[in-house]
């Protein structure tokens, strides 16, 4: 579960009192947990307990009260993008009805609607036995199952009413085991499962002298988001990172480098063995021809710095790759974006290039969002909307998965 993003939806049933334990178990396994609590759920388990064990704010209403919280009216979308899985436990008859009808008047039901269809949704109904067996509840369960949700039948045993029957929510340990199995099989179904993916990320630095360098503003966030997303889909990820201030994504092998020459050498080591090469680094195109060893003194009024061209890492891979390998690049452009991106796609023999719109504010270096246009070698062009870098990475990998299927790359 390490690094997995899990949302627990909690509804108004007595079994809700067990959910802080479920959150704790997930956290102990290394998962990141956020809780969406319905109004009824909040009557049975306290928001404070859930916030404490999850170490996150609890999401309830879809709109924050005006003026009392940071106004973010699209949290239901960013939560859905963030999640690797949604677990609804306990799911009441009321919530089952609301979800199957498509209502979205609280955070749980709204984020349920925004979830991508490939993200697992596990629903654990828990209620009185007669309620559970009623035609309306069964009809709603059938609707949700037909939509791809995994509905886990409640267990039999003593119920809150004092009667015995079907309706009990499984214990948190059992819910965790079902979730683990489900995530494992979801991962195994990705075409990226078991593939070796090399990602370059961040800037490179070229020494001018012993204490100064040429570089750029790249934060490495986009490359790290891609590495994280690929690892989640079961790829074996080698992340070659220039100097960045980011912690390593889970299940990723990271190689830290500084200069373009170092990045090239690290990448070249994987040229033959990798299945996919994704160049997300903002590589310095030039380096000082003769960097000084120590610190340069400011003795002269004017100095000239001679720069020589660095090798193009992505082009080197693209031009020597075998037909069963894929090369993916980025094109950061400030003018003639699409035309320049298409030129790079052809010149570097890429299978896909992500044209990166650059405007300093929403897209480009050092921001958390991005606007990409994906251009494939057959000309197919897909404009993505403004997304978080994690969201953009997922969309990029969706497109890459399709390319993998098309190219039937080697197992
Ligand atoms: N790239 C690379 N090695 C280089 C330069 C670029 O691997 N020496 C990769 C980048 O990681 C990116 C793609 O090539 O995936 C395009 O990079 P970009 O900076 O947009 O363009 P350049 O090819 O450097 O061309 P220009 O700077 O003239 O736009």
mmCIF file of N, CA and C in Angstrom, residues 46 61 75 131 137 147 152 232:
data_model
loop_
_atom_site.group_PDB
_atom_site.id
_atom_site.type_symbol
_atom_site.label_atom_id
_atom_site.label_comp_id
_atom_site.label_asym_id
_atom_site.label_seq_id
_atom_site.Cartn_x
_atom_site.Cartn_y
_atom_site.Cartn_z
ATOM 1 N N UNK A 46 -16.493 10.810 14.811
ATOM 2 C CA UNK A 46 -16.193 12.244 14.815
ATOM 3 C C UNK A 46 -15.163 12.618 13.747
ATOM 4 N N UNK A 61 -18.985 18.576 3.180
ATOM 5 C CA UNK A 61 -19.845 19.325 2.272
ATOM 6 C C UNK A 61 -19.125 19.624 0.973
ATOM 7 N N UNK A 75 -12.622 20.879 -5.424
ATOM 8 C CA UNK A 75 -11.954 19.831 -4.651
ATOM 9 C C UNK A 75 -12.460 18.451 -5.022
ATOM 10 N N UNK A 131 -33.286 -4.498 5.322
ATOM 11 C CA UNK A 131 -32.997 -3.355 4.422
ATOM 12 C C UNK A 131 -32.094 -3.815 3.290
ATOM 13 N N UNK A 137 -32.694 -1.684 -2.477
ATOM 14 C CA UNK A 137 -31.253 -1.707 -2.202
ATOM 15 C C UNK A 137 -30.561 -2.638 -3.197
ATOM 16 N N UNK A 147 -21.862 -0.539 -13.234
ATOM 17 C CA UNK A 147 -20.997 0.609 -13.570
ATOM 18 C C UNK A 147 -19.528 0.291 -13.324
ATOM 19 N N UNK A 152 -19.071 -5.424 -2.136
ATOM 20 C CA UNK A 152 -18.738 -6.587 -1.313
ATOM 21 C C UNK A 152 -19.903 -6.835 -0.358
ATOM 22 N N UNK A 232 2.996 3.376 -10.150
ATOM 23 C CA UNK A 232 1.679 2.937 -9.665
ATOM 24 C C UNK A 232 1.045 1.954 -10.627
#
